[in-house]
């Protein structure tokens, strides 16, 4: 397990996408306020603040846990940095600084200090995995609602300005990148997990997530046109059910009760948009039920629109949207089947029992209890 130069370049690309997404979100919010669209501006700003505040909470909690584990006291300036929304950038600074040293300067050394070098590689990989997960949280907490908002505005007006198109493209890139990057980083950080090697598995996994997400987001947008209250009720119901499932699975991701409660709330929110394995267990049946319900809900929403067409949509306009929803959902399911049937990394017999009370693992890692699938 080594942190290589390509890994470092991917980390650099990650922060570039993170900063670009942040800049575009601020730009779009300012444009909304400047054009007098205060409701959209407040919503866009709220999504951004909600995502970043939750991420800062997790980042500071992990800093405290890591310092406590190392026998050090929590530094007050870390709290100040996170209050100023600088926690992720602080993590990137330390991780990239250490990662550059490991990837570029240590590559020419001999193997005399192999054990120490391996520990350094593990440290950098764990830091990058933390960052990948924080980006994943922010992507789903802020990026997904932001994308729904931009799609709603685009379908409502039939056209959008450059900033809104930029927000849609950047949100799609951020969601795709953070999802695949986390899956790669997670498996690299856990020695008993097989790596996601090769381009085909990564691309297949990306398209599976991206197409199923886009299909569902377009359905939510259609539901918002039908009735905002019904749409919000459905989303809140799905959020509540996701939280219940997280409590039922008794996740053990955080060291404190309050942060574990927040984590389960975040889990419920992410489950609105996509399925993931929160405990590293075999989830073939739950995932099958999840996507069966997703298909039925999608078909139900489309049938309602065909039976009770809205004046806001002409047939020439609604038919392409329906075709897009059906095609993206179908492609997403196909890529899902191909990924799990062909490309999913096989797990060894020793590590199949991956839950809390399972067999002991090679080292303790909080990411073990959040296995994106």
PDB file of N, CA, C and O in Angstrom, residues 1-76:
ATOM      1  N   UNK A   1       0.849  -1.197   0.000  1.00  0.00           N
ATOM      2  CA  UNK A   1       0.000   0.000   0.000  1.00  0.00           C
ATOM      3  C   UNK A   1       0.877   1.238   0.000  1.00  0.00           C
ATOM      4  O   UNK A   1       1.530   1.557   0.987  1.00  0.00           O
ATOM      5  N   UNK A   2       0.926   1.927  -1.148  1.00  0.00           N
ATOM      6  CA  UNK A   2       1.787   3.090  -1.292  1.00  0.00           C
ATOM      7  C   UNK A   2       0.991   4.270  -1.836  1.00  0.00           C
ATOM      8  O   UNK A   2       0.039   4.104  -2.601  1.00  0.00           O
ATOM      9  N   UNK A   3       1.413   5.449  -1.408  1.00  0.00           N
ATOM     10  CA  UNK A   3       0.846   6.682  -1.942  1.00  0.00           C
ATOM     11  C   UNK A   3       1.754   7.129  -3.076  1.00  0.00           C
ATOM     12  O   UNK A   3       2.901   7.508  -2.855  1.00  0.00           O
ATOM     13  N   UNK A   4       1.237   7.065  -4.294  1.00  0.00           N
ATOM     14  CA  UNK A   4       2.057   7.266  -5.474  1.00  0.00           C
ATOM     15  C   UNK A   4       1.859   8.663  -6.070  1.00  0.00           C
ATOM     16  O   UNK A   4       0.992   9.434  -5.628  1.00  0.00           O
ATOM     17  N   UNK A   5       2.648   8.949  -7.097  1.00  0.00           N
ATOM     18  CA  UNK A   5       2.529  10.236  -7.784  1.00  0.00           C
ATOM     19  C   UNK A   5       1.150  10.410  -8.441  1.00  0.00           C
ATOM     20  O   UNK A   5       0.562  11.501  -8.352  1.00  0.00           O
ATOM     21  N   UNK A   6       0.604   9.369  -9.103  1.00  0.00           N
ATOM     22  CA  UNK A   6      -0.767   9.516  -9.628  1.00  0.00           C
ATOM     23  C   UNK A   6      -1.790   9.796  -8.527  1.00  0.00           C
ATOM     24  O   UNK A   6      -2.743  10.565  -8.744  1.00  0.00           O
ATOM     25  N   UNK A   7      -1.592   9.192  -7.341  1.00  0.00           N
ATOM     26  CA  UNK A   7      -2.487   9.484  -6.220  1.00  0.00           C
ATOM     27  C   UNK A   7      -2.404  10.955  -5.820  1.00  0.00           C
ATOM     28  O   UNK A   7      -3.427  11.589  -5.518  1.00  0.00           O
ATOM     29  N   UNK A   8      -1.181  11.487  -5.832  1.00  0.00           N
ATOM     30  CA  UNK A   8      -0.996  12.903  -5.485  1.00  0.00           C
ATOM     31  C   UNK A   8      -1.691  13.798  -6.512  1.00  0.00           C
ATOM     32  O   UNK A   8      -2.353  14.780  -6.137  1.00  0.00           O
ATOM     33  N   UNK A   9      -1.568  13.451  -7.799  1.00  0.00           N
ATOM     34  CA  UNK A   9      -2.204  14.257  -8.837  1.00  0.00           C
ATOM     35  C   UNK A   9      -3.731  14.206  -8.721  1.00  0.00           C
ATOM     36  O   UNK A   9      -4.415  15.210  -8.947  1.00  0.00           O
ATOM     37  N   UNK A  10      -4.261  13.049  -8.352  1.00  0.00           N
ATOM     38  CA  UNK A  10      -5.702  12.943  -8.136  1.00  0.00           C
ATOM     39  C   UNK A  10      -6.141  13.797  -6.952  1.00  0.00           C
ATOM     40  O   UNK A  10      -7.220  14.394  -6.959  1.00  0.00           O
ATOM     41  N   UNK A  11      -5.288  13.864  -5.916  1.00  0.00           N
ATOM     42  CA  UNK A  11      -5.602  14.700  -4.750  1.00  0.00           C
ATOM     43  C   UNK A  11      -5.629  16.173  -5.141  1.00  0.00           C
ATOM     44  O   UNK A  11      -6.497  16.934  -4.690  1.00  0.00           O
ATOM     45  N   UNK A  12      -4.683  16.574  -5.980  1.00  0.00           N
ATOM     46  CA  UNK A  12      -4.647  17.963  -6.458  1.00  0.00           C
ATOM     47  C   UNK A  12      -5.890  18.266  -7.286  1.00  0.00           C
ATOM     48  O   UNK A  12      -6.516  19.325  -7.133  1.00  0.00           O
ATOM     49  N   UNK A  13      -6.257  17.324  -8.152  1.00  0.00           N
ATOM     50  CA  UNK A  13      -7.461  17.510  -8.954  1.00  0.00           C
ATOM     51  C   UNK A  13      -8.698  17.605  -8.064  1.00  0.00           C
ATOM     52  O   UNK A  13      -9.623  18.371  -8.348  1.00  0.00           O
ATOM     53  N   UNK A  14      -8.691  16.840  -6.973  1.00  0.00           N
ATOM     54  CA  UNK A  14      -9.808  16.872  -6.038  1.00  0.00           C
ATOM     55  C   UNK A  14     -10.019  18.243  -5.434  1.00  0.00           C
ATOM     56  O   UNK A  14     -11.156  18.732  -5.352  1.00  0.00           O
ATOM     57  N   UNK A  15      -8.940  18.894  -5.009  1.00  0.00           N
ATOM     58  CA  UNK A  15      -9.106  20.216  -4.393  1.00  0.00           C
ATOM     59  C   UNK A  15      -9.459  21.260  -5.443  1.00  0.00           C
ATOM     60  O   UNK A  15     -10.184  22.225  -5.156  1.00  0.00           O
ATOM     61  N   UNK A  16      -8.994  21.062  -6.689  1.00  0.00           N
ATOM     62  CA  UNK A  16      -9.373  21.982  -7.757  1.00  0.00           C
ATOM     63  C   UNK A  16     -10.877  21.925  -8.004  1.00  0.00           C
ATOM     64  O   UNK A  16     -11.554  22.958  -8.127  1.00  0.00           O
ATOM     65  N   UNK A  17     -11.420  20.700  -8.068  1.00  0.00           N
ATOM     66  CA  UNK A  17     -12.863  20.542  -8.264  1.00  0.00           C
ATOM     67  C   UNK A  17     -13.627  21.097  -7.069  1.00  0.00           C
ATOM     68  O   UNK A  17     -14.670  21.751  -7.221  1.00  0.00           O
ATOM     69  N   UNK A  18     -13.094  20.873  -5.857  1.00  0.00           N
ATOM     70  CA  UNK A  18     -13.746  21.369  -4.641  1.00  0.00           C
ATOM     71  C   UNK A  18     -13.818  22.896  -4.662  1.00  0.00           C
ATOM     72  O   UNK A  18     -14.883  23.481  -4.391  1.00  0.00           O
ATOM     73  N   UNK A  19     -12.719  23.556  -4.987  1.00  0.00           N
ATOM     74  CA  UNK A  19     -12.688  25.023  -5.010  1.00  0.00           C
ATOM     75  C   UNK A  19     -13.571  25.557  -6.130  1.00  0.00           C
ATOM     76  O   UNK A  19     -14.301  26.545  -5.952  1.00  0.00           O
ATOM     77  N   UNK A  20     -13.512  24.901  -7.298  1.00  0.00           N
ATOM     78  CA  UNK A  20     -14.348  25.332  -8.429  1.00  0.00           C
ATOM     79  C   UNK A  20     -15.825  25.241  -8.084  1.00  0.00           C
ATOM     80  O   UNK A  20     -16.606  26.160  -8.377  1.00  0.00           O
ATOM     81  N   UNK A  21     -16.211  24.151  -7.466  1.00  0.00           N
ATOM     82  CA  UNK A  21     -17.610  23.971  -7.058  1.00  0.00           C
ATOM     83  C   UNK A  21     -18.030  25.055  -6.080  1.00  0.00           C
ATOM     84  O   UNK A  21     -19.138  25.615  -6.180  1.00  0.00           O
ATOM     85  N   UNK A  22     -17.152  25.380  -5.122  1.00  0.00           N
ATOM     86  CA  UNK A  22     -17.446  26.418  -4.136  1.00  0.00           C
ATOM     87  C   UNK A  22     -17.603  27.784  -4.797  1.00  0.00           C
ATOM     88  O   UNK A  22     -18.549  28.537  -4.506  1.00  0.00           O
ATOM     89  N   UNK A  23     -16.698  28.114  -5.727  1.00  0.00           N
ATOM     90  CA  UNK A  23     -16.738  29.413  -6.415  1.00  0.00           C
ATOM     91  C   UNK A  23     -18.008  29.542  -7.252  1.00  0.00           C
ATOM     92  O   UNK A  23     -18.684  30.579  -7.241  1.00  0.00           O
ATOM     93  N   UNK A  24     -18.338  28.471  -7.996  1.00  0.00           N
ATOM     94  CA  UNK A  24     -19.533  28.503  -8.848  1.00  0.00           C
ATOM     95  C   UNK A  24     -20.802  28.658  -8.003  1.00  0.00           C
ATOM     96  O   UNK A  24     -21.722  29.404  -8.369  1.00  0.00           O
ATOM     97  N   UNK A  25     -20.856  27.979  -6.860  1.00  0.00           N
ATOM     98  CA  UNK A  25     -22.026  28.099  -5.983  1.00  0.00           C
ATOM     99  C   UNK A  25     -22.203  29.525  -5.478  1.00  0.00           C
ATOM    100  O   UNK A  25     -23.323  30.057  -5.450  1.00  0.00           O
ATOM    101  N   UNK A  26     -21.099  30.140  -5.069  1.00  0.00           N
ATOM    102  CA  UNK A  26     -21.156  31.533  -4.611  1.00  0.00           C
ATOM    103  C   UNK A  26     -21.559  32.453  -5.755  1.00  0.00           C
ATOM    104  O   UNK A  26     -22.386  33.369  -5.584  1.00  0.00           O
ATOM    105  N   UNK A  27     -20.994  32.213  -6.923  1.00  0.00           N
ATOM    106  CA  UNK A  27     -21.301  33.008  -8.113  1.00  0.00           C
ATOM    107  C   UNK A  27     -22.783  32.929  -8.453  1.00  0.00           C
ATOM    108  O   UNK A  27     -23.440  33.946  -8.709  1.00  0.00           O
ATOM    109  N   UNK A  28     -23.341  31.726  -8.468  1.00  0.00           N
ATOM    110  CA  UNK A  28     -24.759  31.546  -8.781  1.00  0.00           C
ATOM    111  C   UNK A  28     -25.642  32.234  -7.744  1.00  0.00           C
ATOM    112  O   UNK A  28     -26.632  32.896  -8.097  1.00  0.00           O
ATOM    113  N   UNK A  29     -25.288  32.113  -6.461  1.00  0.00           N
ATOM    114  CA  UNK A  29     -26.071  32.761  -5.407  1.00  0.00           C
ATOM    115  C   UNK A  29     -26.079  34.272  -5.574  1.00  0.00           C
ATOM    116  O   UNK A  29     -27.140  34.919  -5.449  1.00  0.00           O
ATOM    117  N   UNK A  30     -24.921  34.841  -5.858  1.00  0.00           N
ATOM    118  CA  UNK A  30     -24.821  36.296  -6.059  1.00  0.00           C
ATOM    119  C   UNK A  30     -25.646  36.726  -7.264  1.00  0.00           C
ATOM    120  O   UNK A  30     -26.332  37.762  -7.237  1.00  0.00           O
ATOM    121  N   UNK A  31     -25.604  35.916  -8.339  1.00  0.00           N
ATOM    122  CA  UNK A  31     -26.384  36.239  -9.540  1.00  0.00           C
ATOM    123  C   UNK A  31     -27.882  36.249  -9.237  1.00  0.00           C
ATOM    124  O   UNK A  31     -28.610  37.114  -9.727  1.00  0.00           O
ATOM    125  N   UNK A  32     -28.323  35.288  -8.450  1.00  0.00           N
ATOM    126  CA  UNK A  32     -29.746  35.247  -8.087  1.00  0.00           C
ATOM    127  C   UNK A  32     -30.152  36.510  -7.333  1.00  0.00           C
ATOM    128  O   UNK A  32     -31.191  37.110  -7.640  1.00  0.00           O
ATOM    129  N   UNK A  33     -29.363  36.914  -6.355  1.00  0.00           N
ATOM    130  CA  UNK A  33     -29.677  38.120  -5.587  1.00  0.00           C
ATOM    131  C   UNK A  33     -29.618  39.364  -6.473  1.00  0.00           C
ATOM    132  O   UNK A  33     -30.447  40.274  -6.346  1.00  0.00           O
ATOM    133  N   UNK A  34     -28.634  39.395  -7.369  1.00  0.00           N
ATOM    134  CA  UNK A  34     -28.480  40.551  -8.256  1.00  0.00           C
ATOM    135  C   UNK A  34     -29.666  40.676  -9.213  1.00  0.00           C
ATOM    136  O   UNK A  34     -30.083  41.800  -9.553  1.00  0.00           O
ATOM    137  N   UNK A  35     -30.224  39.549  -9.635  1.00  0.00           N
ATOM    138  CA  UNK A  35     -31.360  39.562 -10.567  1.00  0.00           C
ATOM    139  C   UNK A  35     -32.703  39.662  -9.853  1.00  0.00           C
ATOM    140  O   UNK A  35     -33.748  39.600 -10.496  1.00  0.00           O
ATOM    141  N   UNK A  36     -32.677  39.757  -8.529  1.00  0.00           N
ATOM    142  CA  UNK A  36     -33.911  39.901  -7.778  1.00  0.00           C
ATOM    143  C   UNK A  36     -34.620  38.595  -7.489  1.00  0.00           C
ATOM    144  O   UNK A  36     -35.749  38.609  -6.975  1.00  0.00           O
ATOM    145  N   UNK A  37     -33.979  37.467  -7.772  1.00  0.00           N
ATOM    146  CA  UNK A  37     -34.566  36.150  -7.480  1.00  0.00           C
ATOM    147  C   UNK A  37     -34.118  35.710  -6.086  1.00  0.00           C
ATOM    148  O   UNK A  37     -33.313  34.797  -5.925  1.00  0.00           O
ATOM    149  N   UNK A  38     -34.711  36.366  -5.083  1.00  0.00           N
ATOM    150  CA  UNK A  38     -34.233  36.199  -3.711  1.00  0.00           C
ATOM    151  C   UNK A  38     -34.505  34.803  -3.150  1.00  0.00           C
ATOM    152  O   UNK A  38     -33.708  34.282  -2.373  1.00  0.00           O
ATOM    153  N   UNK A  39     -35.628  34.202  -3.539  1.00  0.00           N
ATOM    154  CA  UNK A  39     -35.946  32.859  -3.038  1.00  0.00           C
ATOM    155  C   UNK A  39     -34.897  31.862  -3.509  1.00  0.00           C
ATOM    156  O   UNK A  39     -34.359  31.071  -2.715  1.00  0.00           O
ATOM    157  N   UNK A  40     -34.588  31.895  -4.820  1.00  0.00           N
ATOM    158  CA  UNK A  40     -33.579  31.000  -5.351  1.00  0.00           C
ATOM    159  C   UNK A  40     -32.198  31.292  -4.747  1.00  0.00           C
ATOM    160  O   UNK A  40     -31.418  30.384  -4.473  1.00  0.00           O
ATOM    161  N   UNK A  41     -31.908  32.574  -4.536  1.00  0.00           N
ATOM    162  CA  UNK A  41     -30.618  32.951  -3.951  1.00  0.00           C
ATOM    163  C   UNK A  41     -30.473  32.446  -2.529  1.00  0.00           C
ATOM    164  O   UNK A  41     -29.415  31.924  -2.145  1.00  0.00           O
ATOM    165  N   UNK A  42     -31.544  32.584  -1.745  1.00  0.00           N
ATOM    166  CA  UNK A  42     -31.509  32.104  -0.354  1.00  0.00           C
ATOM    167  C   UNK A  42     -31.386  30.581  -0.317  1.00  0.00           C
ATOM    168  O   UNK A  42     -30.631  30.028   0.500  1.00  0.00           O
ATOM    169  N   UNK A  43     -32.122  29.896  -1.211  1.00  0.00           N
ATOM    170  CA  UNK A  43     -32.040  28.435  -1.256  1.00  0.00           C
ATOM    171  C   UNK A  43     -30.627  27.970  -1.623  1.00  0.00           C
ATOM    172  O   UNK A  43     -30.075  27.065  -0.973  1.00  0.00           O
ATOM    173  N   UNK A  44     -30.053  28.573  -2.652  1.00  0.00           N
ATOM    174  CA  UNK A  44     -28.705  28.186  -3.080  1.00  0.00           C
ATOM    175  C   UNK A  44     -27.689  28.429  -1.970  1.00  0.00           C
ATOM    176  O   UNK A  44     -26.810  27.591  -1.708  1.00  0.00           O
ATOM    177  N   UNK A  45     -27.811  29.576  -1.291  1.00  0.00           N
ATOM    178  CA  UNK A  45     -26.897  29.893  -0.195  1.00  0.00           C
ATOM    179  C   UNK A  45     -27.110  28.966   0.987  1.00  0.00           C
ATOM    180  O   UNK A  45     -26.146  28.520   1.631  1.00  0.00           O
ATOM    181  N   UNK A  46     -28.359  28.615   1.257  1.00  0.00           N
ATOM    182  CA  UNK A  46     -28.662  27.718   2.379  1.00  0.00           C
ATOM    183  C   UNK A  46     -28.100  26.327   2.141  1.00  0.00           C
ATOM    184  O   UNK A  46     -27.548  25.709   3.061  1.00  0.00           O
ATOM    185  N   UNK A  47     -28.247  25.815   0.919  1.00  0.00           N
ATOM    186  CA  UNK A  47     -27.693  24.501   0.601  1.00  0.00           C
ATOM    187  C   UNK A  47     -26.184  24.490   0.816  1.00  0.00           C
ATOM    188  O   UNK A  47     -25.627  23.535   1.379  1.00  0.00           O
ATOM    189  N   UNK A  48     -25.534  25.552   0.371  1.00  0.00           N
ATOM    190  CA  UNK A  48     -24.083  25.634   0.483  1.00  0.00           C
ATOM    191  C   UNK A  48     -23.653  25.689   1.952  1.00  0.00           C
ATOM    192  O   UNK A  48     -22.728  24.986   2.367  1.00  0.00           O
ATOM    193  N   UNK A  49     -24.331  26.524   2.748  1.00  0.00           N
ATOM    194  CA  UNK A  49     -23.973  26.662   4.164  1.00  0.00           C
ATOM    195  C   UNK A  49     -24.263  25.386   4.938  1.00  0.00           C
ATOM    196  O   UNK A  49     -23.478  24.983   5.808  1.00  0.00           O
ATOM    197  N   UNK A  50     -25.391  24.731   4.634  1.00  0.00           N
ATOM    198  CA  UNK A  50     -25.740  23.494   5.314  1.00  0.00           C
ATOM    199  C   UNK A  50     -24.663  22.429   5.098  1.00  0.00           C
ATOM    200  O   UNK A  50     -24.194  21.782   6.042  1.00  0.00           O
ATOM    201  N   UNK A  51     -24.251  22.275   3.835  1.00  0.00           N
ATOM    202  CA  UNK A  51     -23.235  21.280   3.526  1.00  0.00           C
ATOM    203  C   UNK A  51     -21.904  21.571   4.186  1.00  0.00           C
ATOM    204  O   UNK A  51     -21.295  20.689   4.809  1.00  0.00           O
ATOM    205  N   UNK A  52     -21.456  22.806   4.094  1.00  0.00           N
ATOM    206  CA  UNK A  52     -20.135  23.130   4.633  1.00  0.00           C
ATOM    207  C   UNK A  52     -20.115  23.116   6.157  1.00  0.00           C
ATOM    208  O   UNK A  52     -19.106  22.733   6.762  1.00  0.00           O
ATOM    209  N   UNK A  53     -21.219  23.494   6.806  1.00  0.00           N
ATOM    210  CA  UNK A  53     -21.267  23.464   8.274  1.00  0.00           C
ATOM    211  C   UNK A  53     -21.183  22.033   8.798  1.00  0.00           C
ATOM    212  O   UNK A  53     -20.443  21.752   9.757  1.00  0.00           O
ATOM    213  N   UNK A  54     -21.906  21.119   8.170  1.00  0.00           N
ATOM    214  CA  UNK A  54     -21.861  19.717   8.584  1.00  0.00           C
ATOM    215  C   UNK A  54     -20.465  19.155   8.374  1.00  0.00           C
ATOM    216  O   UNK A  54     -19.929  18.445   9.240  1.00  0.00           O
ATOM    217  N   UNK A  55     -19.852  19.483   7.245  1.00  0.00           N
ATOM    218  CA  UNK A  55     -18.499  18.995   6.942  1.00  0.00           C
ATOM    219  C   UNK A  55     -17.493  19.515   7.961  1.00  0.00           C
ATOM    220  O   UNK A  55     -16.612  18.775   8.420  1.00  0.00           O
ATOM    221  N   UNK A  56     -17.624  20.787   8.337  1.00  0.00           N
ATOM    222  CA  UNK A  56     -16.696  21.357   9.332  1.00  0.00           C
ATOM    223  C   UNK A  56     -16.855  20.664  10.679  1.00  0.00           C
ATOM    224  O   UNK A  56     -15.869  20.440  11.389  1.00  0.00           O
ATOM    225  N   UNK A  57     -18.082  20.310  11.030  1.00  0.00           N
ATOM    226  CA  UNK A  57     -18.319  19.597  12.299  1.00  0.00           C
ATOM    227  C   UNK A  57     -17.614  18.251  12.307  1.00  0.00           C
ATOM    228  O   UNK A  57     -16.938  17.891  13.275  1.00  0.00           O
ATOM    229  N   UNK A  58     -17.754  17.494  11.226  1.00  0.00           N
ATOM    230  CA  UNK A  58     -17.095  16.194  11.148  1.00  0.00           C
ATOM    231  C   UNK A  58     -15.578  16.349  11.123  1.00  0.00           C
ATOM    232  O   UNK A  58     -14.858  15.591  11.774  1.00  0.00           O
ATOM    233  N   UNK A  59     -15.093  17.332  10.380  1.00  0.00           N
ATOM    234  CA  UNK A  59     -13.649  17.530  10.264  1.00  0.00           C
ATOM    235  C   UNK A  59     -13.030  17.843  11.627  1.00  0.00           C
ATOM    236  O   UNK A  59     -12.006  17.269  12.008  1.00  0.00           O
ATOM    237  N   UNK A  60     -13.665  18.759  12.380  1.00  0.00           N
ATOM    238  CA  UNK A  60     -13.126  19.103  13.698  1.00  0.00           C
ATOM    239  C   UNK A  60     -13.222  17.931  14.664  1.00  0.00           C
ATOM    240  O   UNK A  60     -12.305  17.689  15.453  1.00  0.00           O
ATOM    241  N   UNK A  61     -14.333  17.194  14.593  1.00  0.00           N
ATOM    242  CA  UNK A  61     -14.484  16.013  15.449  1.00  0.00           C
ATOM    243  C   UNK A  61     -13.382  14.996  15.179  1.00  0.00           C
ATOM    244  O   UNK A  61     -12.833  14.398  16.113  1.00  0.00           O
ATOM    245  N   UNK A  62     -13.035  14.804  13.908  1.00  0.00           N
ATOM    246  CA  UNK A  62     -11.973  13.850  13.558  1.00  0.00           C
ATOM    247  C   UNK A  62     -10.609  14.361  14.005  1.00  0.00           C
ATOM    248  O   UNK A  62      -9.764  13.586  14.423  1.00  0.00           O
ATOM    249  N   UNK A  63     -10.404  15.680  13.888  1.00  0.00           N
ATOM    250  CA  UNK A  63      -9.145  16.255  14.380  1.00  0.00           C
ATOM    251  C   UNK A  63      -8.986  15.976  15.870  1.00  0.00           C
ATOM    252  O   UNK A  63      -7.915  15.555  16.330  1.00  0.00           O
ATOM    253  N   UNK A  64     -10.046  16.211  16.633  1.00  0.00           N
ATOM    254  CA  UNK A  64      -9.995  15.968  18.077  1.00  0.00           C
ATOM    255  C   UNK A  64      -9.743  14.493  18.388  1.00  0.00           C
ATOM    256  O   UNK A  64      -8.927  14.163  19.257  1.00  0.00           O
ATOM    257  N   UNK A  65     -10.433  13.600  17.664  1.00  0.00           N
ATOM    258  CA  UNK A  65     -10.269  12.163  17.906  1.00  0.00           C
ATOM    259  C   UNK A  65      -8.853  11.704  17.572  1.00  0.00           C
ATOM    260  O   UNK A  65      -8.252  10.909  18.314  1.00  0.00           O
ATOM    261  N   UNK A  66      -8.300  12.217  16.477  1.00  0.00           N
ATOM    262  CA  UNK A  66      -6.946  11.823  16.071  1.00  0.00           C
ATOM    263  C   UNK A  66      -5.900  12.339  17.049  1.00  0.00           C
ATOM    264  O   UNK A  66      -4.925  11.646  17.370  1.00  0.00           O
ATOM    265  N   UNK A  67      -6.082  13.590  17.524  1.00  0.00           N
ATOM    266  CA  UNK A  67      -5.140  14.152  18.495  1.00  0.00           C
ATOM    267  C   UNK A  67      -5.221  13.402  19.819  1.00  0.00           C
ATOM    268  O   UNK A  67      -4.198  13.136  20.465  1.00  0.00           O
ATOM    269  N   UNK A  68      -6.438  13.041  20.224  1.00  0.00           N
ATOM    270  CA  UNK A  68      -6.616  12.283  21.469  1.00  0.00           C
ATOM    271  C   UNK A  68      -5.973  10.909  21.352  1.00  0.00           C
ATOM    272  O   UNK A  68      -5.331  10.415  22.294  1.00  0.00           O
ATOM    273  N   UNK A  69      -6.117  10.291  20.189  1.00  0.00           N
ATOM    274  CA  UNK A  69      -5.519   8.972  19.964  1.00  0.00           C
ATOM    275  C   UNK A  69      -4.003   9.046  20.006  1.00  0.00           C
ATOM    276  O   UNK A  69      -3.317   8.116  20.440  1.00  0.00           O
ATOM    277  N   UNK A  70      -3.464  10.184  19.555  1.00  0.00           N
ATOM    278  CA  UNK A  70      -2.009  10.376  19.559  1.00  0.00           C
ATOM    279  C   UNK A  70      -1.492  10.884  20.901  1.00  0.00           C
ATOM    280  O   UNK A  70      -0.292  11.115  21.053  1.00  0.00           O
ATOM    281  N   UNK A  71      -2.402  11.084  21.862  1.00  0.00           N
ATOM    282  CA  UNK A  71      -1.995  11.547  23.183  1.00  0.00           C
ATOM    283  C   UNK A  71      -1.715  13.028  23.247  1.00  0.00           C
ATOM    284  O   UNK A  71      -1.005  13.497  24.139  1.00  0.00           O
ATOM    285  N   UNK A  72      -2.288  13.804  22.312  1.00  0.00           N
ATOM    286  CA  UNK A  72      -2.072  15.247  22.273  1.00  0.00           C
ATOM    287  C   UNK A  72      -3.363  15.972  22.629  1.00  0.00           C
ATOM    288  O   UNK A  72      -4.466  15.436  22.464  1.00  0.00           O
ATOM    289  N   UNK A  73      -3.191  17.206  23.104  1.00  0.00           N
ATOM    290  CA  UNK A  73      -4.355  18.015  23.436  1.00  0.00           C
ATOM    291  C   UNK A  73      -4.884  18.719  22.188  1.00  0.00           C
ATOM    292  O   UNK A  73      -4.133  19.033  21.265  1.00  0.00           O
ATOM    293  N   UNK A  74      -6.196  18.942  22.181  1.00  0.00           N
ATOM    294  CA  UNK A  74      -6.822  19.635  21.056  1.00  0.00           C
ATOM    295  C   UNK A  74      -6.368  21.094  21.022  1.00  0.00           C
ATOM    296  O   UNK A  74      -6.365  21.784  22.042  1.00  0.00           O
ATOM    297  N   UNK A  75      -5.955  21.548  19.852  1.00  0.00           N
ATOM    298  CA  UNK A  75      -5.482  22.921  19.689  1.00  0.00           C
ATOM    299  C   UNK A  75      -6.658  23.853  19.403  1.00  0.00           C
ATOM    300  O   UNK A  75      -7.526  23.552  18.577  1.00  0.00           O
ATOM    301  N   UNK A  76      -6.666  25.011  20.081  1.00  0.00           N
ATOM    302  CA  UNK A  76      -7.786  25.939  19.931  1.00  0.00           C
ATOM    303  C   UNK A  76      -7.836  26.549  18.535  1.00  0.00           C
ATOM    304  O   UNK A  76      -8.915  26.887  18.046  1.00  0.00           O
TER     305      UNK A  76
END
